[in-house]
Amino acid sequence: AQKVTQAQTEISVVEKEDVTLDCVYETRDTTYYLFWYKQPPSGELVFLIRRNSFDEQNEISGRYSWNFQKSTSSFNFTITASQVVDSAVYFCALVFSGGYNKLIFGAGTRLAVHP
Amino acid sequence: NAGVTQTPKFRILKIGQSMTLQCTQDMNHNYMYWYRQDPGMGLKLIYYSVGAGITDKGEVPNGYNVSRSTTEDFPLRLELAAPSQTSVYFCASSYSLTSSPLHFGNGTRLTVT
C-alpha cells in the first residue's frame, strides 16, 4: 500500500529554535516522488519542494532543509532558526509509479512558532 | 497569470441541495484534481482528470460527480448535499506530477446544515 505518515500532529517551538518535521512513506515502487507543501493560516497550499527517488541528495533553501533517506523511507524537513511566519500546517506527499496521476498526502503537522 | 481559480470562496448549503464548485486553470495543464480537506485533517482525493473527456475516481468519490469538457475547466458537482460534505475543497492542476508540482486554487469552504 502507498502511504505517507506524519506522526507529529502538532509541534510548538519558540522563535529561533530549530525544528524537524518527520515524514515516513510506504511504497513498493522504485520510482516515486516526494513533496512538501505549506498551508499557512490563510489556507492556501504552497509548494516547497519535490524530490524523486533517485536523488538522495539533501537540499537546502535558505532556512529550510530536507533530508531524504531511502534506507528509512523518510523525507524529513528542518527549519533552522524558526520564525513566527513559519507557523503553518506542513504536508508531506507521495506520487508513486503505479499512480503517477495521484498525489497522496500525509495528515499534516501543525507547527506553531511563538515569539 | 491567474493560475487555478475556484469559485465560490464560501457557500452554505441546506441538506439535500445541489451545487457546482467551479474550477478553471489557465496554464494548459492536462492534469486536474479535486481534493477535500476536513478540519484538522489532510487532503483526500475526490476525483481527477488526465485530460479533456477523461475522469477517474479518487479515494472519496461518493456523493460527487465531475466532468471535463475542456482542458481549462473541471467542475465538481454535489447532487444531494449532506453534513458529511462540510469541508474545504481544493482544485489543483499540474503539467505532470513526475516533472512539476501541483498548483492549487485557494479553496472553497462549504458548510452543509
Short mmCIF file of C-alpha atoms in Angstrom, two decimals:
data_model
loop_
_atom_site.label_atom_id
_atom_site.label_comp_id
_atom_site.label_asym_id
_atom_site.label_seq_id
_atom_site.Cartn_x
_atom_site.Cartn_y
_atom_site.Cartn_z
CA ALA A 1 0.00 0.00 0.00
CA GLN A 2 1.09 3.54 -0.66
CA LYS A 3 1.02 5.67 2.42
CA VAL A 4 2.50 8.80 3.97
CA THR A 5 2.78 9.11 7.73
CA GLN A 6 3.41 12.32 9.59
CA ALA A 7 3.44 11.15 13.18
CA GLN A 8 3.78 14.60 14.69
CA THR A 9 0.33 16.13 14.84
CA GLU A 10 1.40 19.40 16.42
CA ILE A 11 4.75 20.97 17.30
CA SER A 12 5.24 24.10 19.33
CA VAL A 13 8.56 25.93 19.43
CA VAL A 14 9.90 29.30 20.44
CA GLU A 15 11.23 31.59 17.77
CA LYS A 16 14.84 30.91 16.68
CA GLU A 17 14.64 27.25 17.65
CA ASP A 18 15.40 24.62 15.01
CA VAL A 19 12.58 22.20 14.30
CA THR A 20 12.35 19.00 12.27
CA LEU A 21 9.12 17.70 10.77
CA ASP A 22 9.11 13.98 10.15
CA CYS A 23 7.73 12.22 7.11
CA VAL A 24 7.75 8.46 6.58
CA TYR A 25 6.42 6.96 3.38
CA GLU A 26 5.48 3.50 2.19
CA THR A 27 5.68 2.31 -1.38
CA ARG A 28 6.91 -0.80 -3.15
CA ASP A 29 7.79 1.15 -6.25
CA THR A 30 11.39 2.03 -7.02
CA THR A 31 10.37 5.20 -8.82
CA TYR A 32 8.44 7.74 -6.83
CA TYR A 33 8.32 11.42 -5.99
CA LEU A 34 8.03 13.17 -2.66
CA PHE A 35 6.71 16.65 -1.97
CA TRP A 36 6.34 19.10 0.86
CA TYR A 37 3.59 21.72 0.96
CA LYS A 38 2.95 24.52 3.42
CA GLN A 39 -0.53 25.67 4.42
CA PRO A 40 -0.37 28.96 6.34
CA PRO A 41 -3.32 30.18 8.43
CA SER A 42 -4.72 31.92 5.35
CA GLY A 43 -5.45 28.45 3.96
CA GLU A 44 -3.71 28.30 0.60
CA LEU A 45 -1.33 25.47 -0.24
CA VAL A 46 2.21 26.48 -1.10
CA PHE A 47 4.63 24.14 -2.83
CA LEU A 48 8.01 23.84 -1.10
CA ILE A 49 9.97 21.02 -2.70
CA ARG A 50 9.79 17.99 -4.97
CA ARG A 51 12.28 15.13 -4.84
CA ASN A 52 12.49 11.98 -6.96
CA SER A 53 13.50 8.60 -5.58
CA PHE A 54 16.78 8.54 -7.47
CA ASP A 55 18.08 11.73 -5.95
CA GLU A 56 19.05 11.27 -2.31
CA GLN A 57 21.00 14.47 -2.04
CA ASN A 58 19.90 16.68 0.77
CA GLU A 59 18.65 20.09 -0.20
CA ILE A 60 18.94 23.43 1.48
CA SER A 61 16.96 26.53 0.64
CA GLY A 62 17.63 29.37 3.00
CA ARG A 63 16.45 28.29 6.45
CA TYR A 64 14.77 25.20 5.02
CA SER A 65 16.49 21.87 4.50
CA TRP A 66 15.33 18.42 3.56
CA ASN A 67 16.85 15.06 4.43
CA PHE A 68 15.86 12.19 2.15
CA GLN A 69 16.87 8.70 3.33
CA LYS A 70 15.65 5.75 1.30
CA SER A 71 17.04 3.30 3.85
CA THR A 72 14.50 4.52 6.40
CA SER A 73 11.84 5.67 3.90
CA SER A 74 11.95 9.13 5.34
CA PHE A 75 11.89 12.62 3.89
CA ASN A 76 12.27 14.97 6.85
CA PHE A 77 12.03 18.73 6.77
CA THR A 78 14.06 21.02 9.04
CA ILE A 79 13.51 24.70 9.65
CA THR A 80 16.54 26.43 11.11
CA ALA A 81 16.09 29.46 13.34
CA SER A 82 12.32 29.29 13.11
CA GLN A 83 10.25 32.45 12.77
CA VAL A 84 6.66 33.26 13.60
CA VAL A 85 5.89 33.36 9.87
CA ASP A 86 6.77 29.66 9.70
CA SER A 87 3.63 28.87 11.68
CA ALA A 88 1.55 26.70 9.38
CA VAL A 89 0.46 23.16 8.65
CA TYR A 90 3.05 21.27 6.66
CA PHE A 91 2.11 18.35 4.44
CA CYS A 92 4.31 15.63 3.05
CA ALA A 93 3.02 13.90 -0.09
CA LEU A 94 3.89 11.00 -2.40
CA VAL A 95 3.48 10.16 -6.08
CA PHE A 96 4.33 6.56 -6.96
CA SER A 97 4.87 4.95 -10.33
CA GLY A 98 1.73 2.84 -10.07
CA GLY A 99 -0.29 6.01 -9.68
CA TYR A 100 1.56 8.77 -11.42
CA ASN A 101 -1.61 10.76 -11.65
CA LYS A 102 -2.32 10.97 -7.95
CA LEU A 103 -0.68 12.80 -5.08
CA ILE A 104 -1.17 11.10 -1.72
CA PHE A 105 -0.94 13.39 1.30
CA GLY A 106 0.02 12.75 4.88
CA ALA A 107 -2.22 14.09 7.63
CA GLY A 108 -0.01 17.12 8.15
CA THR A 109 1.95 18.60 11.06
CA ARG A 110 0.78 21.84 12.60
CA LEU A 111 3.77 23.99 13.57
CA ALA A 112 3.30 26.87 15.98
CA VAL A 113 6.23 29.23 16.40
CA HIS A 114 5.87 31.54 19.39
CA PRO A 115 7.72 34.82 19.83
CA ASN B 1 -1.28 34.82 -14.79
CA ALA B 2 -4.32 33.67 -12.76
CA GLY B 3 -3.24 30.04 -12.19
CA VAL B 4 -6.05 27.93 -10.69
CA THR B 5 -9.25 29.82 -9.92
CA GLN B 6 -12.02 28.42 -7.75
CA THR B 7 -15.47 29.85 -7.21
CA PRO B 8 -17.23 30.44 -4.92
CA LYS B 9 -14.93 31.01 -1.95
CA PHE B 10 -17.64 30.27 0.59
CA ARG B 11 -21.01 28.58 0.41
CA ILE B 12 -23.65 27.39 2.86
CA LEU B 13 -26.00 24.67 1.65
CA LYS B 14 -29.00 23.04 3.21
CA ILE B 15 -29.20 19.27 3.35
CA GLY B 16 -30.39 17.88 0.04
CA GLN B 17 -29.47 20.93 -2.03
CA SER B 18 -27.19 20.70 -5.03
CA MET B 19 -24.36 22.88 -6.22
CA THR B 20 -21.40 23.02 -8.55
CA LEU B 21 -17.96 24.12 -7.48
CA GLN B 22 -16.19 25.77 -10.37
CA CYS B 23 -12.51 25.35 -11.18
CA THR B 24 -10.60 26.77 -14.10
CA GLN B 25 -6.89 26.95 -14.90
CA ASP B 26 -5.04 28.96 -17.50
CA MET B 27 -1.77 27.02 -17.54
CA ASN B 28 -2.85 24.50 -20.19
CA HIS B 29 -2.37 21.66 -17.72
CA ASN B 30 -3.75 18.28 -18.66
CA TYR B 31 -4.00 17.00 -15.12
CA MET B 32 -6.64 18.38 -12.79
CA TYR B 33 -7.75 17.28 -9.34
CA TRP B 34 -10.33 17.83 -6.64
CA TYR B 35 -9.36 17.35 -3.01
CA ARG B 36 -11.28 17.87 0.18
CA GLN B 37 -9.78 18.85 3.49
CA ASP B 38 -11.80 18.18 6.62
CA PRO B 39 -11.00 20.25 9.73
CA GLY B 40 -7.61 19.34 11.15
CA MET B 41 -7.06 16.67 8.54
CA GLY B 42 -5.01 16.11 5.42
CA LEU B 43 -6.24 16.21 1.86
CA LYS B 44 -8.27 13.42 0.35
CA LEU B 45 -8.56 12.99 -3.41
CA ILE B 46 -12.15 13.06 -4.69
CA TYR B 47 -11.76 12.90 -8.47
CA TYR B 48 -9.09 13.60 -11.01
CA SER B 49 -8.74 14.04 -14.74
CA VAL B 50 -5.79 13.37 -17.03
CA GLY B 51 -7.25 15.33 -19.92
CA ALA B 52 -10.41 16.61 -21.52
CA GLY B 53 -13.06 13.91 -21.60
CA ILE B 54 -11.27 11.65 -19.11
CA THR B 55 -12.06 11.48 -15.40
CA ASP B 56 -11.45 8.94 -12.67
CA LYS B 57 -12.35 8.37 -9.05
CA GLY B 58 -10.02 9.13 -6.18
CA GLU B 59 -10.22 7.98 -2.57
CA VAL B 60 -13.56 9.57 -1.61
CA PRO B 61 -15.78 9.98 -4.71
CA ASN B 62 -19.15 9.11 -3.21
CA GLY B 63 -21.64 11.97 -3.36
CA TYR B 64 -19.75 13.83 -6.08
CA ASN B 65 -19.59 14.00 -9.84
CA VAL B 66 -17.21 15.70 -12.23
CA SER B 67 -16.89 16.49 -15.89
CA ARG B 68 -14.02 17.67 -18.05
CA SER B 69 -15.30 19.04 -21.32
CA THR B 70 -12.37 21.41 -21.82
CA THR B 71 -8.73 21.48 -20.75
CA GLU B 72 -9.36 24.59 -18.67
CA ASP B 73 -12.42 23.65 -16.63
CA PHE B 74 -13.05 20.90 -14.11
CA PRO B 75 -16.30 21.49 -12.18
CA LEU B 76 -17.27 19.40 -9.15
CA ARG B 77 -20.96 18.64 -8.64
CA LEU B 78 -22.65 17.83 -5.33
CA GLU B 79 -26.09 16.41 -6.04
CA LEU B 80 -27.65 15.89 -2.60
CA ALA B 81 -25.63 17.76 -0.03
CA ALA B 82 -25.07 16.05 3.32
CA PRO B 83 -23.47 17.36 6.53
CA SER B 84 -20.57 14.95 5.94
CA GLN B 85 -19.64 17.03 2.91
CA THR B 86 -18.86 20.05 5.04
CA SER B 87 -15.25 20.67 4.15
CA VAL B 88 -12.79 22.86 2.30
CA TYR B 89 -12.49 21.87 -1.33
CA PHE B 90 -9.32 22.42 -3.29
CA CYS B 91 -8.94 22.23 -7.02
CA ALA B 92 -5.45 21.67 -8.42
CA SER B 93 -3.70 21.21 -11.71
CA SER B 94 -0.37 20.00 -12.97
CA TYR B 95 1.56 19.60 -16.19
CA SER B 96 2.82 16.26 -14.86
CA LEU B 97 3.38 15.19 -11.27
CA THR B 98 6.63 13.49 -12.29
CA SER B 99 8.13 16.74 -13.50
CA SER B 100 6.29 19.59 -11.81
CA PRO B 101 4.36 20.37 -8.64
CA LEU B 102 0.63 20.51 -8.13
CA HIS B 103 -0.75 24.04 -8.37
CA PHE B 104 -3.66 24.65 -6.01
CA GLY B 105 -6.56 27.04 -6.07
CA ASN B 106 -7.40 28.98 -2.92
CA GLY B 107 -10.18 26.65 -1.89
CA THR B 108 -13.94 26.71 -1.40
CA ARG B 109 -15.25 26.47 2.14
CA LEU B 110 -18.55 24.59 2.09
CA THR B 111 -20.90 24.16 5.03
CA VAL B 112 -23.90 21.87 4.83
CA THR B 113 -26.51 22.35 7.55
#
